[in-house]
């Protein structure tokens, strides 16, 4: 774990070395200062050599200025090192999340992912900066100070040494407990985030059911759990800090009393006594630093642990070693004995055999939950089949790179996801870097033109978060415009018009018909009128593909489709 943590320093070696060496020089200066004071009192003052005293004072002043400058470097560059590492980790995590398969997102709460990328990494930067540096400096100062103290006076040094075991015990015990407390705290804040994400993105549902009080209570429950966990961490921390404070001040007092006696019995000079008391203070610095580290280390490491947990979650749909980059596909799709389940307890598709010719329009109908969407999700490898294979133009989709495979498949769904931004940006999402002409052409073909012309800001209209300011039909047309830009040989229309009123549906149907020209098109629709023109209709039930054929063939057959048809059109 630690080794892995340190590997993040590698790209920032230079910064680390500058920061670290500056910190060491500052620490050495601090360490030497009491010795200088002692020498000043015991040796220099009695000589009454004033010019020497002035020279020495000026030298000290210059050293102070140098040390101040180095401290600035340590603070600023050291934190820069920390922030750089934090930013690197955040970037890695975000990239990693982007690579995850649909299955991962089915099973992971969005708020949880957000926590890991944002909050959890907050303390890492601080730890990365202070961790190794403060630890090293502390040990160095501590050992150095004791060594000098022993050389000044053994008895007095032993007095100071007595507290060490107690201090060590206190630190270890509270460290362990704090570690647990912070880990729990991060878990709780992740839950708080999930709640916020859920309630805020569902706020329209919440308000329409006037369930605000319920949401508040749910949120408050998580919020309180977080409060409790964090408070527990602080309780342990406060206890340990107070303990440390008490022990260290106690030692100062003991040194002063014993030192006074030693000096009274002529075993210690005044300079040595002053120097010694100063050294006790030098000792406190690393103790303060280490106790700060004791808060920082578990916090940072708890975040780092959660970071590695997510980074180590391998995406389950990946390119194989010798995956091929496919050029434009014709769009021949073949399902060969395909079985699939979202989890091992329940198979959704069993032994599906289906072959779709390039350019054909195939409609899928059947009861909701039969697996129509699932069939379509397997083609772009949103999920991988458990058994059998899906081949496009004779090549197994698992042998193609995901990038080249997915660039050839366009999907229009019932709910269109739009990004916060302008209309233009949302249309251009179909082809990043599309020219103005291409965007306008696509909008025109998607029958968006008159709508856009009617807007005061036209293409620059902000569509609100997730397209909130648009109607279902308008969103759908943006999705279609994206497809014209993407221009894929394979098109999947999953209930694309199901949520629309009949009039809007007609306009969009026109655009869709135009869109599906010269492409292999898979249409899922529950309004049978919309699929009358399909080349073939496939009826999917929970037991698999029940019947297939043209519209007229299926009506004639008097089977499931004929039944569905009768129900929908009899009125
Ligand atoms: P259809 O599109 O025909 O209505 P789906 O393909 O969406 O049906 O669903 C088929 C079955 O798979 C249903 O039982 C559904 O509950 C289940 N299912 C769909 N999506 C998921 C998912 N992401 N995770 C787990 N089960 C799912
Ligand atoms: Mg569906």
Coordinates of C-alpha atoms in Angstrom, one line a residue, residues 39-520:
X39 CA 27.4 29.2 23.6
X40 CA 26.4 32.9 23.5
X41 CA 25.5 32.9 27.2
X42 CA 28.4 30.7 28.6
X43 CA 31.3 31.6 26.3
X44 CA 30.6 34.8 24.3
X45 CA 29.0 37.0 26.9
X46 CA 31.8 36.7 29.6
X47 CA 34.4 37.8 27.0
X48 CA 32.6 41.2 26.7
X49 CA 33.9 41.3 23.1
X50 CA 31.1 43.6 21.8
X51 CA 32.2 43.7 18.2
X52 CA 32.2 39.9 18.1
X53 CA 28.8 39.8 19.8
X54 CA 27.4 42.2 17.1
X55 CA 29.0 40.1 14.3
X56 CA 27.5 36.9 15.7
X57 CA 24.1 38.6 16.1
X58 CA 24.1 39.8 12.4
X59 CA 25.1 36.3 11.3
X60 CA 22.2 34.9 13.2
X61 CA 19.9 37.4 11.6
X62 CA 21.1 36.4 8.1
X63 CA 20.6 32.8 8.9
X64 CA 17.1 33.6 10.0
X65 CA 16.3 35.3 6.8
X66 CA 17.7 32.3 4.8
X67 CA 15.6 30.0 6.9
X68 CA 12.5 32.1 6.4
X69 CA 13.0 31.9 2.6
X70 CA 13.5 28.1 2.8
X71 CA 10.3 27.8 4.9
X72 CA 8.5 29.6 2.2
X73 CA 9.8 27.0 -0.3
X74 CA 8.8 24.2 2.0
X75 CA 5.3 25.5 2.5
X76 CA 4.5 26.5 -1.1
X77 CA 6.4 23.9 -3.1
X78 CA 5.6 21.2 -0.6
X79 CA 1.9 21.9 -1.0
X80 CA 2.4 22.1 -4.7
X81 CA 3.8 18.6 -4.6
X82 CA 0.8 17.4 -2.6
X83 CA -1.7 19.0 -4.9
X84 CA 0.0 17.6 -7.9
X85 CA -0.3 14.1 -6.5
X86 CA -3.9 14.7 -5.5
X87 CA -4.7 15.9 -9.0
X88 CA -3.0 13.0 -10.7
X89 CA -5.0 10.5 -8.6
X90 CA -8.2 12.3 -9.3
X91 CA -7.5 12.3 -13.1
X92 CA -6.6 8.5 -13.0
X93 CA -9.8 7.7 -11.1
X94 CA -12.0 9.7 -13.4
X95 CA -10.4 8.0 -16.4
X96 CA -10.8 4.7 -14.8
X97 CA -14.5 5.3 -14.1
X98 CA -15.1 6.2 -17.7
X99 CA -13.8 2.8 -18.7
X100 CA -16.2 0.9 -16.5
X101 CA -18.9 -1.2 -18.1
X102 CA -22.6 -0.8 -17.7
X103 CA -22.7 -3.5 -15.1
X104 CA -20.5 -1.4 -12.8
X105 CA -22.8 1.5 -13.0
X106 CA -25.8 -0.7 -12.5
X107 CA -24.3 -1.7 -9.2
X108 CA -22.5 1.4 -8.0
X109 CA -24.2 4.4 -6.5
X110 CA -23.3 7.7 -8.4
X111 CA -22.8 9.5 -5.1
X112 CA -20.3 6.9 -4.0
X113 CA -18.3 7.4 -7.1
X114 CA -18.4 11.2 -6.7
X115 CA -17.2 10.9 -3.1
X116 CA -14.3 8.8 -4.1
X117 CA -13.2 11.2 -6.8
X118 CA -13.7 14.4 -4.8
X119 CA -13.9 14.2 -1.0
X120 CA -11.9 11.1 -0.4
X121 CA -8.9 12.5 -2.1
X122 CA -9.0 15.8 -0.3
X123 CA -6.6 14.7 2.4
X124 CA -4.3 12.8 0.2
X125 CA -2.5 16.0 -1.0
X126 CA -1.9 17.1 2.6
X127 CA -0.6 13.7 3.4
X128 CA 1.6 13.5 0.4
X129 CA 3.2 16.7 1.3
X130 CA 3.5 16.4 5.1
X131 CA 3.8 12.6 5.4
X132 CA 7.3 11.6 4.5
X133 CA 8.7 15.1 5.1
X134 CA 7.4 15.7 8.5
X135 CA 8.1 12.1 9.6
X136 CA 11.7 12.4 8.5
X137 CA 12.3 15.8 10.0
X138 CA 10.6 14.8 13.2
X139 CA 12.7 11.8 13.7
X140 CA 15.8 13.7 12.8
X141 CA 15.0 16.6 15.1
X142 CA 14.0 14.2 17.9
X143 CA 17.2 12.1 17.7
X144 CA 19.4 15.2 17.2
X145 CA 17.8 17.0 20.2
X146 CA 18.2 14.0 22.5
X147 CA 21.7 13.4 21.4
X148 CA 22.6 17.0 22.2
X149 CA 20.7 16.9 25.5
X150 CA 22.6 13.8 26.6
X151 CA 25.8 15.5 25.7
X152 CA 24.9 18.5 27.8
X153 CA 23.7 16.6 30.9
X154 CA 22.8 12.9 31.2
X155 CA 20.6 13.2 34.3
X156 CA 18.5 15.9 32.8
X157 CA 18.2 14.1 29.5
X158 CA 16.9 11.1 31.4
X159 CA 14.2 13.2 33.0
X160 CA 13.0 14.2 29.6
X161 CA 13.3 10.6 28.2
X162 CA 10.9 9.2 30.9
X163 CA 7.8 10.4 29.1
X164 CA 8.7 8.7 25.8
X165 CA 7.1 5.3 26.4
X166 CA 3.9 6.9 27.6
X167 CA 3.8 9.2 24.6
X168 CA 4.4 6.3 22.2
X169 CA 1.7 4.3 23.8
X170 CA -0.8 7.1 23.6
X171 CA 0.0 7.8 20.0
X172 CA -0.3 4.2 18.8
X173 CA -3.5 3.5 20.6
X174 CA -5.3 6.7 19.4
X175 CA -3.9 6.3 15.9
X176 CA -5.5 2.9 15.5
X177 CA -8.8 4.1 16.8
X178 CA -8.7 7.2 14.6
X179 CA -7.9 5.1 11.6
X180 CA -11.1 3.2 12.1
X181 CA -13.1 6.3 12.8
X182 CA -12.0 8.2 9.7
X183 CA -12.6 5.2 7.4
X184 CA -16.2 5.0 8.7
X185 CA -16.5 8.8 8.3
X186 CA -15.6 8.5 4.6
X187 CA -18.2 5.7 4.1
X188 CA -20.8 7.9 5.7
X189 CA -20.1 11.0 3.6
X190 CA -20.3 8.7 0.5
X191 CA -23.8 7.8 1.7
X192 CA -24.7 11.4 2.2
X193 CA -23.5 12.2 -1.3
X194 CA -25.6 9.3 -2.7
X195 CA -28.7 10.7 -0.9
X196 CA -28.1 14.2 -2.3
X197 CA -27.6 12.9 -5.8
X198 CA -30.8 10.8 -5.6
X199 CA -33.0 13.5 -4.1
X200 CA -31.7 16.3 -6.2
X201 CA -31.9 14.5 -9.5
X202 CA -35.3 13.2 -8.5
X203 CA -36.5 16.5 -7.0
X204 CA -39.4 16.8 -9.4
X205 CA -40.7 13.5 -8.4
X206 CA -40.2 14.4 -4.8
X207 CA -42.1 17.6 -5.1
X208 CA -44.9 16.1 -7.1
X209 CA -45.5 13.6 -4.4
X210 CA -44.9 16.3 -1.7
X211 CA -42.4 14.0 -0.1
X212 CA -40.0 16.7 1.0
X213 CA -40.4 15.8 4.6
X214 CA -39.6 12.2 3.9
X215 CA -36.6 13.1 1.9
X216 CA -35.4 15.5 4.6
X217 CA -35.7 12.7 7.2
X218 CA -33.9 10.3 5.0
X219 CA -31.2 12.8 4.4
X220 CA -30.9 13.8 8.0
X221 CA -30.5 10.1 9.0
X222 CA -27.4 9.9 6.8
X223 CA -26.2 13.3 7.8
X224 CA -26.5 12.4 11.5
X225 CA -24.6 9.1 10.9
X226 CA -21.8 11.1 9.3
X227 CA -21.8 13.6 12.2
X228 CA -21.5 10.8 14.6
X229 CA -18.7 9.1 12.8
X230 CA -16.7 12.3 12.3
X231 CA -17.3 13.4 15.9
X232 CA -16.0 10.1 17.1
X233 CA -12.8 10.7 15.2
X234 CA -12.5 14.2 16.7
X235 CA -13.1 12.9 20.2
X236 CA -10.3 10.4 20.0
X237 CA -8.1 13.1 18.4
X238 CA -8.9 15.6 21.1
X239 CA -8.2 13.1 23.8
X240 CA -4.9 12.2 22.3
X241 CA -3.9 15.9 21.7
X242 CA -4.7 16.8 25.3
X243 CA -2.7 13.8 26.5
X244 CA 0.3 14.9 24.5
X245 CA 0.0 18.4 25.6
X246 CA -0.1 17.4 29.3
X247 CA 2.9 15.1 29.0
X248 CA 5.0 17.6 27.2
X249 CA 4.3 20.5 29.5
X250 CA 4.9 18.2 32.5
X251 CA 8.4 17.4 31.1
X252 CA 9.2 21.1 30.7
X253 CA 8.3 21.7 34.3
X254 CA 10.3 18.7 35.5
X255 CA 13.3 19.7 33.5
X256 CA 13.1 23.2 35.0
X257 CA 12.9 21.9 38.6
X258 CA 15.6 19.3 38.2
X259 CA 17.7 21.7 36.2
X260 CA 17.5 24.4 38.8
X261 CA 18.7 21.9 41.4
X262 CA 21.6 20.7 39.2
X263 CA 22.6 24.3 38.6
X264 CA 22.3 25.1 42.3
X265 CA 24.6 22.1 43.0
X266 CA 27.0 23.4 40.3
X267 CA 26.5 20.5 37.9
X268 CA 25.0 22.7 35.2
X269 CA 25.8 26.2 33.9
X270 CA 23.1 28.8 33.2
X271 CA 23.7 28.6 29.5
X272 CA 23.3 24.9 29.6
X273 CA 20.0 25.2 31.6
X274 CA 18.6 27.8 29.1
X275 CA 19.9 25.6 26.2
X276 CA 18.3 22.6 27.7
X277 CA 14.9 24.2 28.2
X278 CA 15.0 25.4 24.7
X279 CA 15.8 21.8 23.6
X280 CA 12.8 20.5 25.4
X281 CA 10.8 22.9 23.2
X282 CA 12.7 21.7 20.1
X283 CA 11.5 18.2 21.1
X284 CA 7.8 19.4 21.2
X285 CA 7.9 20.4 17.6
X286 CA 8.3 16.9 16.2
X287 CA 5.8 15.6 18.7
X288 CA 3.3 18.2 17.5
X289 CA 4.1 17.3 14.0
X290 CA 3.7 13.6 14.6
X291 CA 0.4 14.1 16.3
X292 CA -0.8 16.2 13.4
X293 CA 0.4 13.3 11.1
X294 CA -1.5 11.0 13.3
X295 CA -4.7 12.7 12.2
X296 CA -3.6 13.2 8.6
X297 CA -2.2 9.7 8.0
X298 CA -5.3 7.7 8.8
X299 CA -7.5 10.2 7.0
X300 CA -5.3 10.3 3.9
X301 CA -4.8 6.6 3.9
X302 CA -8.5 5.8 4.4
X303 CA -9.1 7.9 1.2
X304 CA -6.2 6.3 -0.6
X305 CA -7.6 2.9 0.3
X306 CA -10.9 3.8 -1.2
X307 CA -9.0 5.2 -4.2
X308 CA -7.2 1.9 -4.8
X309 CA -10.4 -0.1 -4.3
X310 CA -12.0 1.7 -7.2
X311 CA -8.8 1.8 -9.3
X312 CA -8.5 -2.0 -8.8
X313 CA -12.0 -2.7 -10.0
X314 CA -11.2 -3.9 -13.5
X315 CA -13.7 -3.0 -16.2
X316 CA -15.4 -6.3 -17.3
X317 CA -15.9 -5.3 -20.9
X318 CA -12.4 -4.7 -22.4
X319 CA -10.6 -4.9 -25.6
X320 CA -8.7 -8.2 -26.0
X321 CA -5.0 -8.1 -26.9
X322 CA -5.6 -8.7 -30.6
X323 CA -8.8 -6.8 -31.0
X324 CA -9.1 -5.3 -34.5
X325 CA -9.9 -1.8 -35.5
X326 CA -12.8 -2.3 -37.9
X327 CA -13.4 0.1 -40.7
X328 CA -16.9 1.0 -41.8
X329 CA -19.1 -2.1 -41.3
X330 CA -21.8 -3.2 -43.7
X331 CA -24.1 -4.0 -40.8
X332 CA -24.8 -7.7 -41.1
X333 CA -25.7 -8.8 -37.6
X334 CA -25.9 -12.3 -36.4
X335 CA -26.8 -13.7 -33.0
X336 CA -25.5 -17.2 -32.6
X337 CA -27.0 -19.2 -29.7
X338 CA -26.7 -16.1 -27.4
X339 CA -27.4 -16.5 -23.7
X340 CA -27.1 -13.7 -21.2
X341 CA -28.1 -12.7 -17.7
X342 CA -27.4 -9.5 -15.7
X343 CA -26.4 -11.7 -12.9
X344 CA -25.7 -15.4 -12.5
X345 CA -29.1 -16.1 -10.8
X346 CA -31.3 -15.1 -13.7
X347 CA -30.8 -15.6 -17.4
X348 CA -32.6 -13.1 -19.5
X349 CA -31.8 -14.4 -22.9
X350 CA -31.5 -18.1 -23.7
X351 CA -30.2 -19.5 -27.0
X352 CA -31.1 -16.5 -29.2
X353 CA -30.5 -17.2 -32.9
X354 CA -31.1 -14.3 -35.1
X355 CA -29.7 -12.9 -38.3
X356 CA -30.2 -9.5 -39.6
X357 CA -29.1 -8.5 -43.1
X358 CA -27.2 -5.3 -43.8
X359 CA -29.7 -2.5 -44.5
X360 CA -32.6 -4.4 -43.1
X361 CA -35.1 -2.8 -40.7
X362 CA -36.1 -5.2 -38.0
X363 CA -38.7 -4.4 -35.4
X364 CA -38.8 -6.1 -32.0
X365 CA -42.1 -6.3 -30.2
X366 CA -43.2 -8.2 -27.1
X367 CA -44.1 -7.7 -23.5
X368 CA -42.2 -5.3 -21.4
X369 CA -39.3 -7.1 -19.6
X370 CA -39.0 -9.8 -22.3
X371 CA -35.5 -8.7 -23.2
X372 CA -35.7 -6.5 -26.2
X373 CA -33.5 -3.7 -24.8
X374 CA -31.1 -6.4 -23.5
X375 CA -30.7 -7.9 -27.0
X376 CA -29.8 -4.5 -28.3
X377 CA -27.4 -3.7 -25.5
X378 CA -25.3 -6.7 -26.4
X379 CA -24.5 -5.5 -29.9
X380 CA -22.4 -2.5 -28.8
X381 CA -21.0 -4.7 -26.0
X382 CA -22.6 -2.7 -23.2
X383 CA -22.6 -6.1 -21.7
X384 CA -20.9 -9.2 -22.9
X385 CA -22.8 -12.4 -23.8
X386 CA -22.4 -15.3 -21.4
X387 CA -22.6 -17.9 -24.1
X388 CA -22.7 -17.9 -27.9
X389 CA -21.6 -15.0 -30.0
X390 CA -22.7 -11.8 -31.7
X391 CA -21.1 -11.2 -35.1
X392 CA -21.2 -8.2 -37.3
X393 CA -20.1 -8.8 -40.9
X394 CA -18.9 -12.2 -39.6
X395 CA -16.6 -10.8 -36.9
X396 CA -17.3 -11.4 -33.3
X397 CA -17.9 -8.1 -31.6
X398 CA -15.5 -9.1 -28.8
X399 CA -12.7 -9.2 -31.4
X400 CA -13.2 -5.6 -32.4
X401 CA -12.0 -2.6 -30.4
X402 CA -14.8 -1.1 -28.4
X403 CA -14.0 2.2 -29.9
X404 CA -14.3 1.1 -33.5
X405 CA -17.4 -1.1 -32.8
X406 CA -19.3 1.6 -30.9
X407 CA -18.5 4.3 -33.4
X408 CA -20.6 2.3 -35.9
X409 CA -23.7 1.9 -33.8
X410 CA -26.1 4.7 -33.0
X411 CA -28.7 4.4 -30.3
X412 CA -31.8 6.6 -29.8
X413 CA -33.6 5.8 -26.6
X414 CA -36.8 6.9 -25.0
X415 CA -35.2 9.2 -22.5
X416 CA -32.5 11.2 -24.2
X417 CA -29.6 12.3 -22.0
X418 CA -28.6 15.8 -22.7
X419 CA -25.7 17.6 -21.1
X420 CA -25.9 21.0 -19.4
X421 CA -24.9 23.5 -22.1
X422 CA -26.2 24.9 -25.4
X423 CA -28.3 23.3 -28.1
X424 CA -25.3 23.4 -30.4
X425 CA -23.0 21.6 -28.0
X426 CA -25.6 18.9 -27.5
X427 CA -26.1 18.2 -31.1
X428 CA -22.4 18.3 -31.8
X429 CA -22.0 15.5 -29.2
X430 CA -22.8 13.1 -32.0
X431 CA -19.5 14.1 -33.7
X432 CA -17.1 16.1 -31.7
X433 CA -15.6 18.8 -33.8
X434 CA -18.4 18.9 -36.3
X435 CA -18.5 22.1 -38.4
X436 CA -21.3 24.6 -38.2
X437 CA -22.6 23.5 -41.6
X438 CA -22.7 19.9 -40.5
X439 CA -24.6 20.8 -37.3
X440 CA -27.1 22.8 -39.2
X441 CA -27.6 20.1 -41.8
X442 CA -28.2 17.5 -39.1
X443 CA -30.7 19.8 -37.3
X444 CA -32.5 20.3 -40.5
X445 CA -32.8 16.6 -41.2
X446 CA -34.0 16.1 -37.7
X447 CA -36.7 18.6 -38.2
X448 CA -35.3 20.9 -35.6
X449 CA -34.8 23.9 -37.8
X450 CA -38.1 25.8 -37.2
X451 CA -37.9 25.2 -33.5
X452 CA -34.3 26.5 -33.3
X453 CA -35.2 29.5 -35.5
X454 CA -38.0 30.4 -33.1
X455 CA -35.6 30.6 -30.1
X456 CA -34.1 34.1 -29.4
X457 CA -30.7 32.6 -28.9
X458 CA -31.0 29.9 -31.6
X459 CA -28.2 27.3 -31.4
X460 CA -26.7 29.1 -28.4
X461 CA -29.8 28.5 -26.2
X462 CA -28.9 27.0 -22.9
X463 CA -31.1 23.9 -22.5
X464 CA -30.9 23.7 -18.8
X465 CA -29.6 20.8 -16.7
X466 CA -30.1 17.6 -18.7
X467 CA -32.3 19.4 -21.2
X468 CA -34.9 20.4 -18.7
X469 CA -36.2 23.3 -20.7
X470 CA -37.1 21.1 -23.7
X471 CA -40.1 18.9 -24.5
X472 CA -39.8 15.2 -25.0
X473 CA -40.2 15.6 -28.8
X474 CA -37.5 18.3 -28.9
X475 CA -35.1 16.2 -27.0
X476 CA -35.8 13.3 -29.2
X477 CA -35.0 15.4 -32.3
X478 CA -31.7 16.4 -30.8
X479 CA -30.9 12.7 -30.4
X480 CA -31.8 12.2 -34.0
X481 CA -29.7 15.1 -35.1
X482 CA -26.8 13.6 -33.2
X483 CA -27.3 10.4 -35.2
X484 CA -27.2 12.2 -38.5
X485 CA -23.9 13.6 -37.4
X486 CA -22.6 10.3 -36.2
X487 CA -23.9 8.6 -39.3
X488 CA -23.4 5.0 -38.1
X489 CA -24.2 2.0 -40.4
X490 CA -26.2 0.4 -37.5
X491 CA -29.0 2.1 -35.8
X492 CA -30.9 1.1 -32.7
X493 CA -34.2 2.8 -31.9
X494 CA -35.3 1.7 -28.5
X495 CA -38.8 3.0 -27.8
X496 CA -37.7 6.2 -29.3
X497 CA -41.2 7.5 -30.0
X498 CA -43.0 5.7 -27.2
X499 CA -43.3 8.7 -24.9
X500 CA -44.5 11.1 -27.5
X501 CA -48.0 12.2 -28.4
X502 CA -49.3 11.0 -31.7
X503 CA -48.8 14.3 -33.5
X504 CA -45.2 14.7 -32.4
X505 CA -44.6 11.1 -33.1
X506 CA -45.5 11.6 -36.7
X507 CA -43.0 14.3 -37.2
X508 CA -40.3 12.3 -35.5
X509 CA -41.3 9.2 -37.3
X510 CA -40.5 11.0 -40.6
X511 CA -37.1 12.0 -39.3
X512 CA -36.4 8.4 -38.1
X513 CA -37.5 6.9 -41.4
X514 CA -35.1 9.2 -43.1
X515 CA -32.4 8.4 -40.6
X516 CA -32.8 4.6 -41.0
X517 CA -32.3 4.7 -44.8
X518 CA -29.3 2.7 -45.9
X519 CA -28.6 1.5 -42.4
X520 CA -29.3 -1.7 -40.6

